[in-house]
PDB file of C-alpha atoms in Angstrom:
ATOM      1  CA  UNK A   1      62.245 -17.082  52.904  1.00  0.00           C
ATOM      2  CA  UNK A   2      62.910 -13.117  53.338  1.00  0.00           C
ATOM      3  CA  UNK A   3      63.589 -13.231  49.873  1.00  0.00           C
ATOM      4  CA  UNK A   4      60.480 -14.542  48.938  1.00  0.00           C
ATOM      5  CA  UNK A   5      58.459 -12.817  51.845  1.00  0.00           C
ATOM      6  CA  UNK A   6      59.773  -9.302  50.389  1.00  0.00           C
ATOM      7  CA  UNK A   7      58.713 -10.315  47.005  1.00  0.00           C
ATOM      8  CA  UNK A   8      55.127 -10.657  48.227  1.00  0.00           C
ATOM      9  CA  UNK A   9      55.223  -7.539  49.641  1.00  0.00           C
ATOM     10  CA  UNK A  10      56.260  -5.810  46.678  1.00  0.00           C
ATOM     11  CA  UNK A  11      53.432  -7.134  44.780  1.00  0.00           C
ATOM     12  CA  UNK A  12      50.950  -6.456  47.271  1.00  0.00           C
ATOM     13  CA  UNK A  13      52.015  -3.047  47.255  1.00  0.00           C
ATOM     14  CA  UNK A  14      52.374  -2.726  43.068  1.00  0.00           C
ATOM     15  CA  UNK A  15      48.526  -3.740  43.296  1.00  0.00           C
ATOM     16  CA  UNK A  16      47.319  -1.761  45.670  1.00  0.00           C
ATOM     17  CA  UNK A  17      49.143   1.540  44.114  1.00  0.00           C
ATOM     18  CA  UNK A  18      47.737   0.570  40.485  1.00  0.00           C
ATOM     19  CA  UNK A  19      44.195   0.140  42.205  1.00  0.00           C
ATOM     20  CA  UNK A  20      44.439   3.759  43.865  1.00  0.00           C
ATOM     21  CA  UNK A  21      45.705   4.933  40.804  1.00  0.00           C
ATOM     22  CA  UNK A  22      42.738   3.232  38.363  1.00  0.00           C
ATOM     23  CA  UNK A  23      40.071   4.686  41.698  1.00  0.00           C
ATOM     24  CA  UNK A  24      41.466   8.041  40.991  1.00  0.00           C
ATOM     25  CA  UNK A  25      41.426   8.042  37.350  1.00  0.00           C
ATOM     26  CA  UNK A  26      37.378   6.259  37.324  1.00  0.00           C
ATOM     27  CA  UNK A  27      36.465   9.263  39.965  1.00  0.00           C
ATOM     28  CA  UNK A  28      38.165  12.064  37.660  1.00  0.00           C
ATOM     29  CA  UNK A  29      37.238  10.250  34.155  1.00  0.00           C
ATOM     30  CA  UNK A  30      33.492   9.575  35.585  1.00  0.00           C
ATOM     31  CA  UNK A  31      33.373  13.889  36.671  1.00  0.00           C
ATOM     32  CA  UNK A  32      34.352  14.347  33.224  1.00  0.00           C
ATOM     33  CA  UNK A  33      31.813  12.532  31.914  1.00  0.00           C
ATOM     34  CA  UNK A  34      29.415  13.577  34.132  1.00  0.00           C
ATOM     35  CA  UNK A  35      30.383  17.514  33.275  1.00  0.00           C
ATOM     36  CA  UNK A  36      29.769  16.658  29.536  1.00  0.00           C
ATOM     37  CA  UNK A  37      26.504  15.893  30.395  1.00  0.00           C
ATOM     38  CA  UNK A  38      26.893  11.928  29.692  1.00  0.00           C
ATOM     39  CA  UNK A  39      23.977   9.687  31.636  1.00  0.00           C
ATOM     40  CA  UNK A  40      25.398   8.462  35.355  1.00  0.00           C
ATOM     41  CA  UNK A  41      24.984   4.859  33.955  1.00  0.00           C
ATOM     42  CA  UNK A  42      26.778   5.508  30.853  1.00  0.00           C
ATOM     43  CA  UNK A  43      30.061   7.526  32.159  1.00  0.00           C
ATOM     44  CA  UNK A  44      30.279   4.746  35.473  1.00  0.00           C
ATOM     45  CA  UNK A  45      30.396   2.184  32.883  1.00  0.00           C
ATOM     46  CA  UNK A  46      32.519   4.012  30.623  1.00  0.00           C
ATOM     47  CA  UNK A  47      35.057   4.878  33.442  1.00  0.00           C
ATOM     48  CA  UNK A  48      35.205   1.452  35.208  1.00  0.00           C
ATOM     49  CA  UNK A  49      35.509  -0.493  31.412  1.00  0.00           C
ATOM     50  CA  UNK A  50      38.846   1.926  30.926  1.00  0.00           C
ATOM     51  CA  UNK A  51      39.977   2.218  34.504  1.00  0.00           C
ATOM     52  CA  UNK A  52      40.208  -1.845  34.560  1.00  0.00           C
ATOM     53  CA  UNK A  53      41.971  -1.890  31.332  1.00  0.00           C
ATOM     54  CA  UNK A  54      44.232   0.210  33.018  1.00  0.00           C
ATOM     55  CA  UNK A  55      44.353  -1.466  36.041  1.00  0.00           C
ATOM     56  CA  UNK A  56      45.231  -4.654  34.156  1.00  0.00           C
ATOM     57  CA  UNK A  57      47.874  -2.937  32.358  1.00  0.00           C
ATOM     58  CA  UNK A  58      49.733  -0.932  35.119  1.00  0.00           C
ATOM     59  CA  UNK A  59      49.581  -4.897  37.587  1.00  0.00           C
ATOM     60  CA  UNK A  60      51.397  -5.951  34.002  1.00  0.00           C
ATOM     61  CA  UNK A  61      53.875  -3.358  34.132  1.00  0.00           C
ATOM     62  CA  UNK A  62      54.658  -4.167  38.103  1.00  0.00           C
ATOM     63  CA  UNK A  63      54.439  -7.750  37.141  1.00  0.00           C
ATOM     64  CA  UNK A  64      57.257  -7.335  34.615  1.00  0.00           C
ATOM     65  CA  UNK A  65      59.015  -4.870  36.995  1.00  0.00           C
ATOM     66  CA  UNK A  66      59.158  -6.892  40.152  1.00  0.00           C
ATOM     67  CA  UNK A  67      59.858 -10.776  38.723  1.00  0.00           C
ATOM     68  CA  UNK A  68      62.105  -9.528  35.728  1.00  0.00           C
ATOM     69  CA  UNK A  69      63.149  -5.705  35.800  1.00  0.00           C
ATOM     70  CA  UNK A  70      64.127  -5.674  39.794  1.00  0.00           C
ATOM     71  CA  UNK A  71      65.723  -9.521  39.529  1.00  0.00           C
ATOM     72  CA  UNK A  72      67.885  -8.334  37.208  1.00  0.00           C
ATOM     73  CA  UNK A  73      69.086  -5.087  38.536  1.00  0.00           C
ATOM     74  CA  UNK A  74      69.719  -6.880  41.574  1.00  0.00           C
ATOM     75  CA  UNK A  75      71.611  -9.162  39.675  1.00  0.00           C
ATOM     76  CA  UNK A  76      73.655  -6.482  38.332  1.00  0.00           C
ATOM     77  CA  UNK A  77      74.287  -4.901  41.525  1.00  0.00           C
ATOM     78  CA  UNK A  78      75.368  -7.866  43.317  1.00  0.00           C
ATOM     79  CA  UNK A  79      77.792  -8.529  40.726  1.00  0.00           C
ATOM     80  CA  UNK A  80      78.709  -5.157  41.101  1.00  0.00           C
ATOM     81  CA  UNK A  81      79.888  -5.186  44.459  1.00  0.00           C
ATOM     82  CA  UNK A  82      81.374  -8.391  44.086  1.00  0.00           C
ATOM     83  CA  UNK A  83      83.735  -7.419  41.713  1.00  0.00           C
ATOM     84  CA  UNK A  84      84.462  -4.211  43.654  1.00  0.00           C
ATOM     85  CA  UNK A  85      85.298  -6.686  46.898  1.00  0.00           C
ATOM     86  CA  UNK A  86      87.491  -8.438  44.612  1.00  0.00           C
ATOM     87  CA  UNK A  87      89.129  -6.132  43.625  1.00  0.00           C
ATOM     88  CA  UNK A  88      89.924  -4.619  46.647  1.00  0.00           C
ATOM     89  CA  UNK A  89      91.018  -7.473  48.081  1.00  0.00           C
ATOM     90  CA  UNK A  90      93.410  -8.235  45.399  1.00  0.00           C
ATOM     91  CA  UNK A  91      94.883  -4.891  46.021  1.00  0.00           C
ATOM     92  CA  UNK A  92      95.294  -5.714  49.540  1.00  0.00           C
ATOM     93  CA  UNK A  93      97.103  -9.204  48.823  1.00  0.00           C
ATOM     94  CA  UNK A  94      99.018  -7.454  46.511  1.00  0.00           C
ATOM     95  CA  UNK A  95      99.862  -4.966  49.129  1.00  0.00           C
ATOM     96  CA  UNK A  96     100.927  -7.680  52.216  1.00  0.00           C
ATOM     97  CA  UNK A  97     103.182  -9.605  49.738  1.00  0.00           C
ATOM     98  CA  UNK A  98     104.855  -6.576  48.925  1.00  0.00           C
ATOM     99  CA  UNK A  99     105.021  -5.838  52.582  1.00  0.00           C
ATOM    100  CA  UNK A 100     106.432  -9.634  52.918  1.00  0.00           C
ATOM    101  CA  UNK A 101     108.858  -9.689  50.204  1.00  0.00           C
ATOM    102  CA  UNK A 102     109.944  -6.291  51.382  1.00  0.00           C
ATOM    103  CA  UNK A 103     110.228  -8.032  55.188  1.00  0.00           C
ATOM    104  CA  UNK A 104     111.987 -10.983  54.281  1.00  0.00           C
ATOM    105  CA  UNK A 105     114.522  -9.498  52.111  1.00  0.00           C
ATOM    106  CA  UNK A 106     115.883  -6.858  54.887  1.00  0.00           C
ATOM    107  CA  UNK A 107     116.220 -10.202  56.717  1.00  0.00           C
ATOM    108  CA  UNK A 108     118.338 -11.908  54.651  1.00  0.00           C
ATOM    109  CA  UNK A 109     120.436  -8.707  53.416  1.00  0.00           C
ATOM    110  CA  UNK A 110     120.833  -8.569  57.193  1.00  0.00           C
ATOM    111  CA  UNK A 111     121.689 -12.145  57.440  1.00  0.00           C
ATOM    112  CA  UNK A 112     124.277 -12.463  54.576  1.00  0.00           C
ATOM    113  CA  UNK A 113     125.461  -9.141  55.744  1.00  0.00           C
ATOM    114  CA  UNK A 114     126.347 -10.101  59.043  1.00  0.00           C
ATOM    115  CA  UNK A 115     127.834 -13.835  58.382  1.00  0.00           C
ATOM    116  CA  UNK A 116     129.624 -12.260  55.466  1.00  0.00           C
ATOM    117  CA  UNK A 117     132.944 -13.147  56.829  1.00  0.00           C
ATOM    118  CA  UNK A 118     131.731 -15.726  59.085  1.00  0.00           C
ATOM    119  CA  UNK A 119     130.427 -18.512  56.567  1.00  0.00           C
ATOM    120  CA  UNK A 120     131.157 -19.763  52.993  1.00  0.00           C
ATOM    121  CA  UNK A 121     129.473 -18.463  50.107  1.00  0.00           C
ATOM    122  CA  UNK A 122     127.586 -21.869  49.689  1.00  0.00           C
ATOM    123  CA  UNK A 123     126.649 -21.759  53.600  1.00  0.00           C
ATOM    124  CA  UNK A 124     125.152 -18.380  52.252  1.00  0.00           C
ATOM    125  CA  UNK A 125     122.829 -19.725  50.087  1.00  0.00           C
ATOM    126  CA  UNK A 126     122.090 -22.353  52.820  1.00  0.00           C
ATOM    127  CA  UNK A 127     121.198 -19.581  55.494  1.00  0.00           C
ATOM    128  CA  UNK A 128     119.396 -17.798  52.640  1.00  0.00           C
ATOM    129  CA  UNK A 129     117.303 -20.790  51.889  1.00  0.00           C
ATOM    130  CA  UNK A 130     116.618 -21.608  55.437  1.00  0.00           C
ATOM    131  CA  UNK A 131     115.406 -18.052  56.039  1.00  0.00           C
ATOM    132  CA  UNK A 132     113.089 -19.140  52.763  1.00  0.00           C
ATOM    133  CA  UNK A 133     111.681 -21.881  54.280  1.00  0.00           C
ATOM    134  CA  UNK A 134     111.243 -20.657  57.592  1.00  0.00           C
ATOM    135  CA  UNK A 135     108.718 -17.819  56.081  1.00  0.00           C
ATOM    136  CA  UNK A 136     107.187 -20.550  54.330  1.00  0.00           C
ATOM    137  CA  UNK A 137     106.352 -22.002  57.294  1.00  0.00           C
ATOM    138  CA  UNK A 138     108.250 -25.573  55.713  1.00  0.00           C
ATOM    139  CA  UNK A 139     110.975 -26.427  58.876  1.00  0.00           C
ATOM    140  CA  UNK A 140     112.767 -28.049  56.393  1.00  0.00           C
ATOM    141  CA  UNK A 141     116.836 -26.298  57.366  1.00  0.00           C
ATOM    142  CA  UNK A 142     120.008 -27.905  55.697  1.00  0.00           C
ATOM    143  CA  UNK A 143     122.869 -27.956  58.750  1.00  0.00           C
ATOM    144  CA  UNK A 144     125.679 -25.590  58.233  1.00  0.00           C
ATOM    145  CA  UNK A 145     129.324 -26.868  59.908  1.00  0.00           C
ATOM    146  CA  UNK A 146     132.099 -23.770  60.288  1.00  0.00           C
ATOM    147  CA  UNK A 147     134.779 -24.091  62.665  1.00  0.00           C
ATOM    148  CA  UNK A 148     134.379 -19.966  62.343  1.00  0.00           C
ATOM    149  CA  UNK A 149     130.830 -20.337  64.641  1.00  0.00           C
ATOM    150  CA  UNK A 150     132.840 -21.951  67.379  1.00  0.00           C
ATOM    151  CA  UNK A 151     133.492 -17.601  67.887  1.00  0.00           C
ATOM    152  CA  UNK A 152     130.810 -16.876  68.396  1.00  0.00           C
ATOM    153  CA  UNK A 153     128.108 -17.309  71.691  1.00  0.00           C
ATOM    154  CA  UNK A 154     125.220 -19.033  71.977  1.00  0.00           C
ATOM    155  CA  UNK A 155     123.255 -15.560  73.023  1.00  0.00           C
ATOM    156  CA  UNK A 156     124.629 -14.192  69.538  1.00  0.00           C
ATOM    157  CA  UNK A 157     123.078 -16.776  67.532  1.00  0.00           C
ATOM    158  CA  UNK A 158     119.460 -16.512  70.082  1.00  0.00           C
ATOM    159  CA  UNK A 159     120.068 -12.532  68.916  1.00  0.00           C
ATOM    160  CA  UNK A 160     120.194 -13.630  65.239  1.00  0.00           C
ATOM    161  CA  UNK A 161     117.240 -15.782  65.129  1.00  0.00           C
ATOM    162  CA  UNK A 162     114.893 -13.175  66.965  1.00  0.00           C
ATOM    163  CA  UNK A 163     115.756 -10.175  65.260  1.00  0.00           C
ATOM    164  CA  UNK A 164     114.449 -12.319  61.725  1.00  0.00           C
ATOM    165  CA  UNK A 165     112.375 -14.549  63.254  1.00  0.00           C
ATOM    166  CA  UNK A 166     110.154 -11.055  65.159  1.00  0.00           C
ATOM    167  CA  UNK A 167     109.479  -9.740  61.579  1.00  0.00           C
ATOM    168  CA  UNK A 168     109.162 -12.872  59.567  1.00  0.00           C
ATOM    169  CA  UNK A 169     106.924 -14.850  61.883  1.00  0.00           C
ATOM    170  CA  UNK A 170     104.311 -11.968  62.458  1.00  0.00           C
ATOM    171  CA  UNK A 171     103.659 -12.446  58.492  1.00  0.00           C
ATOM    172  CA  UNK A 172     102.156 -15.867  59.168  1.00  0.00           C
ATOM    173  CA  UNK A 173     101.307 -15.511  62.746  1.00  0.00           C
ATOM    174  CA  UNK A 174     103.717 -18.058  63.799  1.00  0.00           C
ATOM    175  CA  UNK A 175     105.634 -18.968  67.426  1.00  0.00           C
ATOM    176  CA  UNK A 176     108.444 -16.993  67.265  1.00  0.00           C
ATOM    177  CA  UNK A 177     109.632 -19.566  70.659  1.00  0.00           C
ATOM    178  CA  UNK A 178     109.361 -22.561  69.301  1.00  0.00           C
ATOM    179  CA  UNK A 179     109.937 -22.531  65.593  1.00  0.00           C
ATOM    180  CA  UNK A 180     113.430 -20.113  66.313  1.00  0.00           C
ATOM    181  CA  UNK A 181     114.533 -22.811  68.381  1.00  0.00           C
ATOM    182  CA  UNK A 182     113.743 -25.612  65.347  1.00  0.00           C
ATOM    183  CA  UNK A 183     115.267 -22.840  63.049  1.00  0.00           C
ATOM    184  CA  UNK A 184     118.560 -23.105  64.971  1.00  0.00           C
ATOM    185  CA  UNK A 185     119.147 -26.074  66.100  1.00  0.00           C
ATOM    186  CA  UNK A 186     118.979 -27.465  62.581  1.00  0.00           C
ATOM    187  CA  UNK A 187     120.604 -24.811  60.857  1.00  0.00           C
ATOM    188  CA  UNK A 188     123.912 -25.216  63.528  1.00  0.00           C
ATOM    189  CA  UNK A 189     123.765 -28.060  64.966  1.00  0.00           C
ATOM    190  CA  UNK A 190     127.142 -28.211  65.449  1.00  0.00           C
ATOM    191  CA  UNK A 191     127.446 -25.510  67.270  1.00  0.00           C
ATOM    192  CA  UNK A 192     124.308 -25.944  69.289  1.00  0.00           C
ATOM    193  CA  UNK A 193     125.032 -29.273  70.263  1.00  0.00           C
ATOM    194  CA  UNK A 194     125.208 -28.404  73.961  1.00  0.00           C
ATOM    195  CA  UNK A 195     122.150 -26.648  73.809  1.00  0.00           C
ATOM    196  CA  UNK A 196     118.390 -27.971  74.100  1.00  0.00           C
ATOM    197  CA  UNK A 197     115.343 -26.780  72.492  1.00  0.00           C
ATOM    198  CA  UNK A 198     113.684 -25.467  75.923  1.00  0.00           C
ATOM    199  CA  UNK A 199     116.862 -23.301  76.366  1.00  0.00           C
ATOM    200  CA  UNK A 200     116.676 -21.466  73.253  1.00  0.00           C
ATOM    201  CA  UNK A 201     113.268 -20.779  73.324  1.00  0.00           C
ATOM    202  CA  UNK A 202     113.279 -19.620  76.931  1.00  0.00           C
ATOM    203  CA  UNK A 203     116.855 -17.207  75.684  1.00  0.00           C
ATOM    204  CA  UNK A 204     116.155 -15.791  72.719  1.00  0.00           C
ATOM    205  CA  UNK A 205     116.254 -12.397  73.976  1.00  0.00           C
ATOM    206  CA  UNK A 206     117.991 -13.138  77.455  1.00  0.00           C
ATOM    207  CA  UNK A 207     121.076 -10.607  77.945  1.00  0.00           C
ATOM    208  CA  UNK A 208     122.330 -12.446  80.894  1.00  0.00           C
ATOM    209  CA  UNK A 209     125.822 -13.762  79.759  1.00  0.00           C
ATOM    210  CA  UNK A 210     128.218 -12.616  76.333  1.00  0.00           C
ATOM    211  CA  UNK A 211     127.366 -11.505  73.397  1.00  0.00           C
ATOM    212  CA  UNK A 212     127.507  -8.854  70.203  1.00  0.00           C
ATOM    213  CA  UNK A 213     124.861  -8.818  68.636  1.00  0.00           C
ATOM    214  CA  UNK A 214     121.894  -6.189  70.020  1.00  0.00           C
ATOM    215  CA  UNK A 215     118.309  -7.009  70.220  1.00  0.00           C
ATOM    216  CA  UNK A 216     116.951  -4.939  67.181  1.00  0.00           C
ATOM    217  CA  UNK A 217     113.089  -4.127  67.782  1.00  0.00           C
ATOM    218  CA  UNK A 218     110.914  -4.999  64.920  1.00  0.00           C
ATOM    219  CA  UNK A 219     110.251  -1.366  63.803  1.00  0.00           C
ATOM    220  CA  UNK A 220     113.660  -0.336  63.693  1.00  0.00           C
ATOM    221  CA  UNK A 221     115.757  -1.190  60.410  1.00  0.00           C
ATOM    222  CA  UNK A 222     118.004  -4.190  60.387  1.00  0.00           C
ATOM    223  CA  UNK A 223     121.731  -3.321  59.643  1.00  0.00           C
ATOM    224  CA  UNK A 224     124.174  -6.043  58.943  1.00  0.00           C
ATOM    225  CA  UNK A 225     126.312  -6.798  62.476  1.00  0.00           C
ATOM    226  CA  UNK A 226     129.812  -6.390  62.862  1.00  0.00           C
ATOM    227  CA  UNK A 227     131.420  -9.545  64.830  1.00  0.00           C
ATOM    228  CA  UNK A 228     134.225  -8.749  66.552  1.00  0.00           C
ATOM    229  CA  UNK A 229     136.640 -11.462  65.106  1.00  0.00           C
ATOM    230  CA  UNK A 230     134.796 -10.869  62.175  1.00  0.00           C
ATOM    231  CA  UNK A 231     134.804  -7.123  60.915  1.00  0.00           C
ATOM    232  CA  UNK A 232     132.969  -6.028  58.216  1.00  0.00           C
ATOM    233  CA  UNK A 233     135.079  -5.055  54.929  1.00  0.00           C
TER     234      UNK A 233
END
């Protein structure tokens, strides 16, 4: 309706422009005439026969202008600007999973890192894979069994999943409570076994009790951790 209510307006204006315009030229063609010493009759009819012609031809021109000319420039523009937004936004996606892959690969060099000595090369790729998934957002987490986690505390494992689980989760907005605690207690349920879901969410970054592993805040860099039965080589 604007649309259309603008286009009105345009052509409204084109003819009344092209009408001052053919006014001016009758008044200034008609003087001419007039100075020449043509009749009054003659040069009024002279000037209004050529100021309508060019009345008719300048509502022509706005005519073409307004329904063809201006259509299509705005055409142009529009596609213009749309392929500018595009583009920018593809720079920006390309930017955030850059930012992502960048995120979840500190993660798991930090993960692998630090159960190094701890788990099995194959229970590697299984943490690696979880960690995978759980940016995903797919809580789909093959169980890992090692006598080895029996050394370590519940508090280091809550440690674990929040240091990931702070940086990973901001990248899809997701719970870092709730999903950590799905993250862990099908990834060890073994060694979980004990422990229910409300617990871990409501621990994940309780100090209250043993444990080795630090709380690592999300802008600081992740560095592999040392378990005590476990050194690093």
């Amino acid at each position: 309706m604007l649309k259309n209510l603008s286009k009105h307006v345009l052509q409204s204006m084109a003819i009344l422009i092209a009408s001052l315009i053919a006014i001016v030229f009758v008044f200034s063609h008609y003087c001419e005439l007039r100075i020449e010493g043509v009749g009054a009759t003659d040069a009024a009819l002279t000037s209004a026969f050529i100021s309508l012609c060019l009345l008719l031809i300048l509502i022509i021109i706005a005519a073409v202008f307004i329904n063809i000319i201006l259509p299509e420039c705005s055409c142009i523009f529009h596609g213009l600007l749309l392929m500018r937004h595009k583009s920018q936004e593809q720079k920006l996606n390309a930017q955030e999973e850059s930012m992502a892959e960048t995120i979840v690969t500190e993660c798991i060099q930090y993960s692998t890192g630090s159960f190094l000595r701890v788990l099995s090369e194959e229970e590697l790729e299984i943490l690696v894979g979880n960690i995978e998934n759980l940016y995903l957002g797919k809580p789909v987490y093959k169980p890992i069994y090692n006598e080895n986690l029996n050394q370590l505390t519940s508090l280091d494992l809550f440690h674990f999943a929040w240091n990931i689980g702070k940086r990973i989760l901001r990248l899809r907005n997701g719970l870092i409570g709730p999903e950590m605690a799905d993250f862990l207690k099908k990834t060890f349920p073994k060694r979980l076994k004990s422990v229910d879901m409300q617990t871990i969410r409501s621990k994940l970054t309780s100090e209250d009790g043993k444990f080795s592993v630090g709380l690592i805040k999300p802008e600081e860099p992740l560095s592999p951790h040392a378990f005590p039965n476990f050194p690093l080589a």
